[in-house]
XYZ file of C-alpha atoms in Angstrom:
597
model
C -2.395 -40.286 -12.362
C -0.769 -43.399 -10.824
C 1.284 -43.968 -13.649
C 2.854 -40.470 -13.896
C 3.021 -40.631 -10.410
C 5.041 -44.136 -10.882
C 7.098 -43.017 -13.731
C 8.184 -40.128 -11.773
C 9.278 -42.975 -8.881
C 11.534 -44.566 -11.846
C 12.602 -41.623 -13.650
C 10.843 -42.402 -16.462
C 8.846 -39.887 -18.759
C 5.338 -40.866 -18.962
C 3.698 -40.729 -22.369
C 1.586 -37.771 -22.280
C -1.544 -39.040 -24.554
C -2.006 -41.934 -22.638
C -2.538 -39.828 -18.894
C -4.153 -37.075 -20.520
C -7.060 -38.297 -22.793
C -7.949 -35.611 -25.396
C -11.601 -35.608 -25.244
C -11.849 -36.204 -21.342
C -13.604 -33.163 -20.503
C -17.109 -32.376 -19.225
C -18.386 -28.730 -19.783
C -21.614 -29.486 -18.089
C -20.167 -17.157 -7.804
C -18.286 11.200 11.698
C -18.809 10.560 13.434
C -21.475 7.510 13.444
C -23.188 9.501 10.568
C -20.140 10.449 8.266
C -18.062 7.987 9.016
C -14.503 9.364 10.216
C -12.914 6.235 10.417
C -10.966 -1.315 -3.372
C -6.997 -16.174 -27.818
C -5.428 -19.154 -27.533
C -5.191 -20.969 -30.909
C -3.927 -24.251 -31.356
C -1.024 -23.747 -33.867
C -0.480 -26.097 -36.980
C 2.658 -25.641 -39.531
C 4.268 -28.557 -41.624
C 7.828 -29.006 -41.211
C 8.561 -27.486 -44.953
C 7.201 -23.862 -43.601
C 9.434 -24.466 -40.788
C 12.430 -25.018 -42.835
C 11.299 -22.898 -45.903
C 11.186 -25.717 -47.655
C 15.244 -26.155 -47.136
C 16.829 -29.931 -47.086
C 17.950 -30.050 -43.654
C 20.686 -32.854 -45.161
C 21.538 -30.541 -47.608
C 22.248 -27.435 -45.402
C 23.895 -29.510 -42.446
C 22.913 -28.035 -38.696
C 22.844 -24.434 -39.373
C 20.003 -22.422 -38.316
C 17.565 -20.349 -40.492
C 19.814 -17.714 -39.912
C 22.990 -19.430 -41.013
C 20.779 -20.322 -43.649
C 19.566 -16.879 -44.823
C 22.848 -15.334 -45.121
C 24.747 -17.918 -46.316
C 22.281 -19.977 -48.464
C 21.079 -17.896 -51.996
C 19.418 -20.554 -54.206
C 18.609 -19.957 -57.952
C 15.392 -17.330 -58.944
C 13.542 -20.594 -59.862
C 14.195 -22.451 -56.515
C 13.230 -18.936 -54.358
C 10.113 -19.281 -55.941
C 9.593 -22.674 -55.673
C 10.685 -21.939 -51.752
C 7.999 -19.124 -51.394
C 5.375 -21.018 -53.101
C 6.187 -24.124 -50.562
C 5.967 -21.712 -47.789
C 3.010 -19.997 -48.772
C 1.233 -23.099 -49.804
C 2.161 -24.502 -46.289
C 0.725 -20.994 -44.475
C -2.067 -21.129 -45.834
C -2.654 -24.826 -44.638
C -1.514 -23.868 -41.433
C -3.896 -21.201 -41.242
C -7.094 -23.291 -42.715
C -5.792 -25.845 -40.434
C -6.219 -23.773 -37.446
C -9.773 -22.296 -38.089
C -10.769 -25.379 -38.865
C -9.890 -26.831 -35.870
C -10.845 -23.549 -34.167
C -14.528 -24.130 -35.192
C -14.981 -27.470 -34.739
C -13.696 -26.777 -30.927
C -16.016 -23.928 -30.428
C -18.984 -24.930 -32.138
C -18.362 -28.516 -29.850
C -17.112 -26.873 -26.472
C -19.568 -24.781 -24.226
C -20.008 -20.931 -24.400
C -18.577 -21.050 -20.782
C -15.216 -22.536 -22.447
C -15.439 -20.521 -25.717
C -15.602 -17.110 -24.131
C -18.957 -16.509 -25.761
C -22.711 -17.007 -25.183
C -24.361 -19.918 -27.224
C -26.612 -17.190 -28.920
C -23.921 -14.957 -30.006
C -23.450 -14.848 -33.651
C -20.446 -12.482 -33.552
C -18.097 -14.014 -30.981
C -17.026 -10.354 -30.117
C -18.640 -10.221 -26.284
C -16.001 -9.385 -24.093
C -16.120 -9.020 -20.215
C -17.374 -6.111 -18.553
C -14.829 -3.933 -16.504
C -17.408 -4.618 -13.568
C -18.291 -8.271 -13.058
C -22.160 -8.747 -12.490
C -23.471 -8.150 -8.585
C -23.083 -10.866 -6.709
C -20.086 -12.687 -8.657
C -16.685 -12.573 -6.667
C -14.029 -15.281 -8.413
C -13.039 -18.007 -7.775
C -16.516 -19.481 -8.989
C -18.529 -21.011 -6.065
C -18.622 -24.632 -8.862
C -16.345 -24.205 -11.181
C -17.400 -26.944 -14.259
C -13.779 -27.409 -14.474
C -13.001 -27.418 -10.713
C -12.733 -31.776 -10.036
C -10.243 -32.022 -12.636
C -6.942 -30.852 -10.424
C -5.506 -34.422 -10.615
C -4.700 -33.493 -14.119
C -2.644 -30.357 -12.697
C -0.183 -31.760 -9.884
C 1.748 -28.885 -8.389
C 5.030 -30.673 -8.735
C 5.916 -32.855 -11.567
C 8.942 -33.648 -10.556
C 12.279 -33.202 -13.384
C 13.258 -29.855 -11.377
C 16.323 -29.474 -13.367
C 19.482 -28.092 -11.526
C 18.848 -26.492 -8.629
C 22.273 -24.791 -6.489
C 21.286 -21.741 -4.487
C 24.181 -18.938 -3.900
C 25.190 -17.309 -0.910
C 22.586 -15.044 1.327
C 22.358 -11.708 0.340
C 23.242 -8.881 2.715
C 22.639 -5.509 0.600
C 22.477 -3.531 3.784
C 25.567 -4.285 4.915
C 27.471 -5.069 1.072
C 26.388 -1.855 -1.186
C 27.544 1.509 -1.578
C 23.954 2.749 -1.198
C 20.662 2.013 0.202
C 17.447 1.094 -1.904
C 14.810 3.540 -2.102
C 11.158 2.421 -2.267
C 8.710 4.886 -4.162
C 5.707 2.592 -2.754
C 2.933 2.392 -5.799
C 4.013 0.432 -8.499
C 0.808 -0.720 -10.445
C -1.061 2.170 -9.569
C -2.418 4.952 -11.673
C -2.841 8.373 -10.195
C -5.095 11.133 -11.282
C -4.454 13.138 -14.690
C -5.022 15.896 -13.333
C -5.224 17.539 -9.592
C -8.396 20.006 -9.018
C -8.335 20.785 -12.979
C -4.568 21.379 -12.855
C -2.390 18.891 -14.820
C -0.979 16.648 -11.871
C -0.168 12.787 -10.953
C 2.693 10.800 -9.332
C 4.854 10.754 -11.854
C 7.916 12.657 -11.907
C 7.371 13.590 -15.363
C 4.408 15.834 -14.296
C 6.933 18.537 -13.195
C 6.030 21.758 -14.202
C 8.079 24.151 -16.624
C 8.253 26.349 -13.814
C 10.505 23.405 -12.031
C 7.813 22.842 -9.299
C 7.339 19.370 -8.110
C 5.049 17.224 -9.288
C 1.870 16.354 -6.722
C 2.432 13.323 -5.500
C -0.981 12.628 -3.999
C -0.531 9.140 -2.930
C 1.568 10.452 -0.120
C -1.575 12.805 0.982
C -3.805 9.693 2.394
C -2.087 9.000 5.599
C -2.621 5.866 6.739
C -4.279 4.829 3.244
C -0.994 6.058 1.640
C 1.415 3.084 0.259
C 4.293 2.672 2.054
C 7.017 4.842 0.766
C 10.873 5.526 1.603
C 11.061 8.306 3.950
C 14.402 10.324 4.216
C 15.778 10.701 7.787
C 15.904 13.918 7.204
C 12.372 14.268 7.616
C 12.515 12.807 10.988
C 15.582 15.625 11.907
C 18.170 13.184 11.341
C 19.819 14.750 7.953
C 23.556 12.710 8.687
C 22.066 9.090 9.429
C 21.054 6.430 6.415
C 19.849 3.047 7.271
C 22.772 1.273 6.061
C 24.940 -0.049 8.536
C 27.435 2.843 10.094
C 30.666 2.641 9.473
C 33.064 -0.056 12.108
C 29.410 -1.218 12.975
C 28.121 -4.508 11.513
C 24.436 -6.000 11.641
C 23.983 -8.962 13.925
C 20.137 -8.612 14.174
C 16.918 -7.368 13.270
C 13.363 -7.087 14.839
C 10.786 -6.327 11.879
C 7.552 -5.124 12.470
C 5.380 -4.005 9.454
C 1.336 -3.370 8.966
C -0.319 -5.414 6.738
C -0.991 -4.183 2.746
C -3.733 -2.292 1.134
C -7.088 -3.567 2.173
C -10.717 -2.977 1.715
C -12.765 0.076 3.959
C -13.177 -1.788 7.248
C -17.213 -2.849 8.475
C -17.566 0.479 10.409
C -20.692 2.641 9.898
C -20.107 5.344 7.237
C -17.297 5.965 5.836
C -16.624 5.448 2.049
C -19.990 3.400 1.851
C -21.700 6.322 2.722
C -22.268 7.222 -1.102
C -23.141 4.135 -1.848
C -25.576 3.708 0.926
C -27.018 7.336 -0.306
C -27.659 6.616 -3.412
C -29.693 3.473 -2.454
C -31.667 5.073 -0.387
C -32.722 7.382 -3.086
C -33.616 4.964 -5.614
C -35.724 3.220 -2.404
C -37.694 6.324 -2.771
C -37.919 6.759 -6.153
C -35.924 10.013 -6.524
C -33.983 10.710 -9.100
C -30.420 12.681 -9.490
C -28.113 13.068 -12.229
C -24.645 14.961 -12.287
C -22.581 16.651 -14.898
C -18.930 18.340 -15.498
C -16.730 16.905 -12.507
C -18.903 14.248 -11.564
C -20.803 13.300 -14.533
C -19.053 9.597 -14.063
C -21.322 9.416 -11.311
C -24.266 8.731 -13.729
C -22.881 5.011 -14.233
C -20.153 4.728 -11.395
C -20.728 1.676 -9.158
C -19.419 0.426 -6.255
C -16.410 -1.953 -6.726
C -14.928 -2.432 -3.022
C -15.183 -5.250 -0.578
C -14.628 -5.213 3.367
C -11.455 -5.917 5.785
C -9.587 -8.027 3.647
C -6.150 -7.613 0.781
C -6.510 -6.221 -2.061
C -4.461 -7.087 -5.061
C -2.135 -4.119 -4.596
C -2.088 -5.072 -0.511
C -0.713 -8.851 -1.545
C 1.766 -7.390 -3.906
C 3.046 -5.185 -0.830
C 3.249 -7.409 1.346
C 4.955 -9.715 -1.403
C 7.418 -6.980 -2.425
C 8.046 -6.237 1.467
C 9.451 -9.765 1.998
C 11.448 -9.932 -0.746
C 13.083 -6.287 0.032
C 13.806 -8.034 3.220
C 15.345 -10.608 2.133
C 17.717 -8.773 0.163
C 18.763 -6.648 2.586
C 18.784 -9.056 5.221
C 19.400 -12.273 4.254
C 22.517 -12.978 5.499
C 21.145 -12.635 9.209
C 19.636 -16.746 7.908
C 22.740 -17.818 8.639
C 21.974 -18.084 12.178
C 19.791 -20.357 11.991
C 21.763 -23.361 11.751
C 19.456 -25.899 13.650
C 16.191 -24.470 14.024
C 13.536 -22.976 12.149
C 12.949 -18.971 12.372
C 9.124 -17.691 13.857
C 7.097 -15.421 12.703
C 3.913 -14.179 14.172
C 0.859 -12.519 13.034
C -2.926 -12.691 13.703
C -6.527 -14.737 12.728
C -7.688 -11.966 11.411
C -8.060 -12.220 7.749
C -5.843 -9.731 5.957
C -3.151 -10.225 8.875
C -2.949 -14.066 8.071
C -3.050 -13.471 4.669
C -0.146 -10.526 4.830
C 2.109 -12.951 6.817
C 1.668 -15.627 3.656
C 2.529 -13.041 0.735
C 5.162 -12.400 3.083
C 6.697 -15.467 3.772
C 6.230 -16.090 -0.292
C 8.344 -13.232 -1.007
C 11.154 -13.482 1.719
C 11.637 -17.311 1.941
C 10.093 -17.873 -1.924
C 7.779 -20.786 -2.812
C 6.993 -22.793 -1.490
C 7.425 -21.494 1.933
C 5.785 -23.644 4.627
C 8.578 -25.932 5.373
C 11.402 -23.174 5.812
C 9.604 -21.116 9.064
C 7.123 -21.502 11.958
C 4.148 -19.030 12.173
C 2.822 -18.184 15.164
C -0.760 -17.303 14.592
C -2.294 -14.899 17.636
C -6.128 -15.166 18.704
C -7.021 -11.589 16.805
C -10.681 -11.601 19.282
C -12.081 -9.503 22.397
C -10.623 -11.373 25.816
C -7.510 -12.844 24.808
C -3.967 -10.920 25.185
C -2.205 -10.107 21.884
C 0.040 -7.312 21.947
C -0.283 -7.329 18.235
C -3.861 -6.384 18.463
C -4.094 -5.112 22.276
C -7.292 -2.826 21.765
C -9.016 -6.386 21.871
C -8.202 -6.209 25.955
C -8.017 -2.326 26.488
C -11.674 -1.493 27.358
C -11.042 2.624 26.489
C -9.744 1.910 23.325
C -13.269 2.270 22.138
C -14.308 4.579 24.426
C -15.221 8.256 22.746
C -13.604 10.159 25.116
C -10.312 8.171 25.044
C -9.108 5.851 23.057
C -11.736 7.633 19.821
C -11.232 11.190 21.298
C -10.198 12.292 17.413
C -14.041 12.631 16.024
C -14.455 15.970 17.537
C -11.556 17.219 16.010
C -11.934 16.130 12.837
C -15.896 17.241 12.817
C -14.170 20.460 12.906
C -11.460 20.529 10.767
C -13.512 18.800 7.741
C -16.018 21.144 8.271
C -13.687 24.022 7.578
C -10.924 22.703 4.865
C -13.876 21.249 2.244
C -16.640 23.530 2.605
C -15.153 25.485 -0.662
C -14.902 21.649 -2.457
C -18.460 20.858 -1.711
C -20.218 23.944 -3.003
C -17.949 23.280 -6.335
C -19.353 20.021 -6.310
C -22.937 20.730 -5.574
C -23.015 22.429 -8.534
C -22.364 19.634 -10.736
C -24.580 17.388 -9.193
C -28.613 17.680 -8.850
C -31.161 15.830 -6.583
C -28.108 14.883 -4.040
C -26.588 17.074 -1.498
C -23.016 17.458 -1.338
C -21.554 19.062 1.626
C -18.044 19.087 3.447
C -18.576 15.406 5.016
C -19.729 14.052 1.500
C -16.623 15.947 -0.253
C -14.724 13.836 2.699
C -16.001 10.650 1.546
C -15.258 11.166 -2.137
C -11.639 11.604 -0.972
C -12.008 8.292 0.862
C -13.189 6.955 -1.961
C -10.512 8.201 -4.034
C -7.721 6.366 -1.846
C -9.652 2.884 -1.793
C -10.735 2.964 -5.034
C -6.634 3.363 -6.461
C -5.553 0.882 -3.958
C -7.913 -1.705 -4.882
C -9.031 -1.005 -8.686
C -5.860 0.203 -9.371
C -7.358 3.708 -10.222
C -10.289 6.537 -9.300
C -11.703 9.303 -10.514
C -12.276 10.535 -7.505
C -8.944 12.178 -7.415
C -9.431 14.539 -9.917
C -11.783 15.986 -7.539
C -9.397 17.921 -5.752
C -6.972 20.684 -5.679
C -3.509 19.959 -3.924
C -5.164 22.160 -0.949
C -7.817 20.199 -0.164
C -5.719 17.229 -0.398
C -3.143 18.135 1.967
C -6.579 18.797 4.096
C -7.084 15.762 3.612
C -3.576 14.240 5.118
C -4.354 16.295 8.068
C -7.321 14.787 8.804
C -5.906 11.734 8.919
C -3.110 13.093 10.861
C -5.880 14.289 13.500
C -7.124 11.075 13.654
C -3.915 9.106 14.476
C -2.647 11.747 16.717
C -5.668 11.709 19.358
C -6.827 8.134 18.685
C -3.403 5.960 18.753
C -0.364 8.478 19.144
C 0.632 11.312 21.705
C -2.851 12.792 21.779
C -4.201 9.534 22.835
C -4.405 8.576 26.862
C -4.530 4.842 26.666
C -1.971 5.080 23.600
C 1.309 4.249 25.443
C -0.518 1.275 27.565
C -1.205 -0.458 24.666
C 2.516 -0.005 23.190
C 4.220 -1.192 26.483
C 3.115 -5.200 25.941
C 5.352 -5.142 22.735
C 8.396 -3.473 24.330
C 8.364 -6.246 27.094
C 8.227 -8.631 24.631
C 11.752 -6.545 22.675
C 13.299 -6.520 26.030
C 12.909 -10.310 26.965
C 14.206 -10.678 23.000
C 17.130 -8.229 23.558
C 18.134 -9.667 26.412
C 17.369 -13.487 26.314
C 15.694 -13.376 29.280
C 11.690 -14.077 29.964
C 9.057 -12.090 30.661
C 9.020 -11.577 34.529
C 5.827 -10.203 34.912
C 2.246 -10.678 32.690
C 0.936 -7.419 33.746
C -0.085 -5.805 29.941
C -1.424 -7.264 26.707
C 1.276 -9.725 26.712
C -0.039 -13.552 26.749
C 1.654 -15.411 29.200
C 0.309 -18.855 27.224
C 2.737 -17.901 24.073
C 5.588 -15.650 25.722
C 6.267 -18.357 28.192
C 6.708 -21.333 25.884
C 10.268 -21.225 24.379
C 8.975 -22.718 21.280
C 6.078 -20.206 20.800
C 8.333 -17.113 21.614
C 11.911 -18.035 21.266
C 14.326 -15.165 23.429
C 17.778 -16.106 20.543
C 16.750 -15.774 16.966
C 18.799 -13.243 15.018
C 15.239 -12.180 12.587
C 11.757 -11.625 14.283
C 9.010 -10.884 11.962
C 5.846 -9.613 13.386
C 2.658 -8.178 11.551
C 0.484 -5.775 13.229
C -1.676 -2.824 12.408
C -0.851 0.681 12.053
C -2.800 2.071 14.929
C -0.004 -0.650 17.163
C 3.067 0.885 15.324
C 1.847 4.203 16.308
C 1.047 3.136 19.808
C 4.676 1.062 20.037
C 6.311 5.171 19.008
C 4.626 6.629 21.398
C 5.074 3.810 24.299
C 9.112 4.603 23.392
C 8.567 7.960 23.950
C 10.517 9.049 20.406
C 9.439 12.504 20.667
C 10.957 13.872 17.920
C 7.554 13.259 16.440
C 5.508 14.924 19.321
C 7.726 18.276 18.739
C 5.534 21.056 17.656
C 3.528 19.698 20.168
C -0.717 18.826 20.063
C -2.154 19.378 16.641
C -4.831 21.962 16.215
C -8.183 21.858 14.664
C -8.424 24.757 12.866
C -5.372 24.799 10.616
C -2.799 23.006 9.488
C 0.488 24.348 11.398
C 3.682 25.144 8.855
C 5.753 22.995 10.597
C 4.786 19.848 12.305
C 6.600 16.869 13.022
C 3.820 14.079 13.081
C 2.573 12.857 9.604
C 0.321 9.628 9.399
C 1.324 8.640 5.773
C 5.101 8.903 6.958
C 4.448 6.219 9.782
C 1.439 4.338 9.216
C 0.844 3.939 5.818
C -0.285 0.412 4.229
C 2.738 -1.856 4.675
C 4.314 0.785 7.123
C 7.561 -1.395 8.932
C 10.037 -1.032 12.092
C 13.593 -2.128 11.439
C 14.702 -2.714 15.214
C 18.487 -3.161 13.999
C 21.376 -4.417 16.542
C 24.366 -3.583 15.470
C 28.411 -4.259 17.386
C 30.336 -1.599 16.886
C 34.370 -1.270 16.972
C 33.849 1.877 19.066
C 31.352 0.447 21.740
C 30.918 -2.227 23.796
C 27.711 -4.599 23.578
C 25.599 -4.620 20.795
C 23.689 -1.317 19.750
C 19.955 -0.756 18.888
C 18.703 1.659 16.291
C 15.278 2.277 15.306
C 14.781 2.849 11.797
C 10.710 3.727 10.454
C 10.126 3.074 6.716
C 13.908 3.308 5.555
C 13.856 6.820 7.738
């Protein structure tokens, strides 16, 4: 590795062969009880098959295609060509498995894809890797060659960047984000042909069921007209005589795993153990006869796939939109903050990847916050709010969901039970499968779960979710706006370039003191958080054009109500704090703008 290192010093091209040996290789890881709260081949041809057997001296520079249409030898020289190129196949090809088996037969079944006692070489992987194994490989055989694969190379080729983008400002339109790409919804809804596809719609010209927007704050983000928030005239674009001179983002982090807590969509997996600890035995048919070898795939707390790829896709959509705002920072760095916690550090990074682009490290600061009981964070401020956990405050939602679940999938579960014997299936089991439904898509990419339920008990569903957001973190909840207010101060000392006066919340006067920490004049904040803060950061501003048909009730879903979870705290959910300076008024403006809405 010295020498390539040296030849990249001197611009030379080292010879491969000689830093890469060819042989170098040694082959030798609800409620407590229901839970309320994822063949390479190695290629041979002779230069006649290339050419067809053609005299490159004789046929000047043109290419095979030149060639084909221009070229038309004799009847005796096409089949002299044909035989030449069929000859030099066929050599290719005996060539290949030759070399093919002689690798195989000399390389390890680990390398070959195949065990050492398998005469067919067909053994492919299993959809579900084998308990216990989560990759990367604890030792990978491979794993202490990486000084043969150097990130960088060097040789780069050209590299000019263009000017920042600024679509929010620059196009006649604003982009629309239909928030699960990658993911496969149900074939069918309850028994009825459904999905979110658009080209599910009924004959009839009904919509099609869109049932990713029915988890609430499991949901993918999505674009959410402002119409839906009673605000039919407004678009997030930039008004007209206005122009953007800042933003404060705040977003959640992507699609994780079911969090630790008791219950939940474990539940059923925690059941079914506990039968086979006693011996009992169940089996299932119709609906849930994929029960019988169903297993479960999902981890705890952290990204999955899909979350990374949001998180990813969110930066990126920022950047486009918002680019431009970069060119503000002429001689300092931009900061960004987010948390320890695992999926909040690692939403930041996919983040930062797909806003600033790889690598990333060198073109912003990231303020990382202590995400840990005792220490201020107004990005996490139930870690210093005592009733946050308390039932009767800051978790007052159980009861009402106890009530409402109880109600809206007690006609689910005796369909169920009836395709299912030696379990017992009731409403708050139905409610888990319906968890399970959500995390499964999110993190495996698909469930069959969904087919579970009719578009009823989904929309159930939502409004459990909405029950639990409204009395644990919204309107509903009495310690909701306290642990909102630390993030305003922080917008206000932002807004107005001027410090905190006064550590009296869940601010930390340790990081919003220091200048460098928490600088008061960028023109782009970035902060990650968690959807129960976004809702508590609504609620501490008092926009109560989503408290207007007032305190939700338990026993039915009102026709008209103006506070949805999956509209405003979805995974990846985000606050565009926009300033704008407008023609018409003096000073800049501020307009609040909740998943493109």
């Amino acid at each position: 590795m010295e020498d390539v290192e040296r030849a990249n010093r001197e611009g030379s091209r080292p010879v491969a062969h000689e830093q890469y040996p060819a042989h170098d290789i040694n082959a030798d890881q609800f409620g407590e009880k229901h839970g309320l709260l994822q063949d390479s081949s190695v290629l041979f041809s002779s230069s006649k098959a290339v050419t067809l057997g053609m005299d490159k001296e004789a046929h000047g520079e043109r290419g095979l295609s030149a060639t084909y249409s221009s070229w038309k030898p004799s009847s005796k020289a096409r089949w002299g060509q044909f035989l030449t190129c069929s000859g030099a196949a066929l050599a290719g090809v005996l060539a290949t498995l030759t070399v093919q088996q002689l690798t195989q037969s000399s390389m390890p079944s680990s390398y070959t894809g195949r065990s050492s006692s398998s005469s067919s070489g067909a053994n492919l992987a299993a959809p579900v890797a084998p308990t216990g194994f989560h990759f990367p490989p604890a030792s990978p055989t491979n794993g202490q060659y990486t000084k043969y694969f150097p990130s960088n190379i060097g040789y780069p080729g050209t590299t000019v960047t263009g000017n920042e983008a600024a679509l929010v400002q620059t196009a006649p339109a604003y982009p629309v984000h239909t928030g699960a790409p990658n993911l496969v919804g149900p074939e069918s809804i309850g028994g009825a042909k459904g999905g979110n596809d658009a080209s599910d719609a009924t004959s009839t010209g009904k919509k099609p069921f869109d049932v990713f927007k029915y988890w609430g704050n499991l949901s993918p983000w999505y674009s959410v007209p402002s119409s839906t928030f009673g605000l039919p005239d407004t678009s997030a674009e930039a008004p007209e005589g206005c122009r953007i001179v800042g933003l404060h983002f705040l977003h959640r982090h992507g699609a994780r795993y079911p969090t630790s807590s008791p219950g939940g969509p474990e539940r059923f997996k925690d059941q079914l153990a506990e039968l086979a600890k006693k011996g009992k035995k169940w089996k299932a048919k119709g609906s849930l006869e994929f029960l019988n070898t169903w297993k479960y795939a999902l981890g705890n707390e952290i990204l999955t796939p899909f979350g990374r790829q949001q998180m990813y896709d969110l930066g990126l959509n920022l950047r486009i939109k918002y680019g431009f705002l970069l060119n503000n920072f002429t001689d300092a760095l931009p900061v960004f903050r987010t948390e320890s916690q695992d999926r909040m550090l690692h939403s930041a990074a996919n983040f930062a990847i797909g806003f600033f682009g790889y690598p990333h490290e060198e073109q912003y600061l990231n303020s990382i916050t202590y995400e840990t009981p005792g220490v201020n964070n107004t990005l996490s401020p139930d870690k210093t709010c005592p009733n946050a956990k308390s039932q009767t405050r800051g978790q007052r939602s159980r009861w009402y969901i106890a009530q409402w679940v109880s109600r809206y999938l007690l006609d689910a579960a005796k369909r169920l039970q009836k395709d299912i014997h030696g379990i017992d299936i009731g409403p708050f089991e139905a409610y888990n499968f319906q968890q399970l439904c959500a995390y499964e898509t999110v993190a495996l990419g698909y469930s069959k779960f969904c087919e579970l339920f009719t578009e009823e008990e989904w929309e159930g569903f939502e409004y459990a979710m909405d029950l639990l957001f409204w009395y644990n973190s919204a309107f509903g909840s009495p310690v909701a706006r306290i642990q909102g207010i630390g993030y305003l101060q922080e917008i206000v000392a932002r807004l107005t370039h001027t410090p905190i006066p006064s550590y009296n919340s869940m601010t930390n006067s340790t990081l919003d003191a220091n200048p460098i920490t928490f600088p008061l004049n960028q023109a782009l904040y970035v902060d990650a958080t968690h959807e129960v803060v976004v809702l508590n950061i609504i609620t501490a501003l008092n926009l109560s054009n989503f408290a207007e048909t007032g305190p939700l009730p338990y026993d039915h879903i009102p026709e008209k109500r103006s506070f949805v979870a999956s509209q405003l705290a979805p995974f990846g959910t985000n606050m565009q704090f926009q300033l704008l300076s407008c023609d018409s008024t003096p000073g800049d403006q501020i307009r609040i703008i909740i998943n493109d809405g």
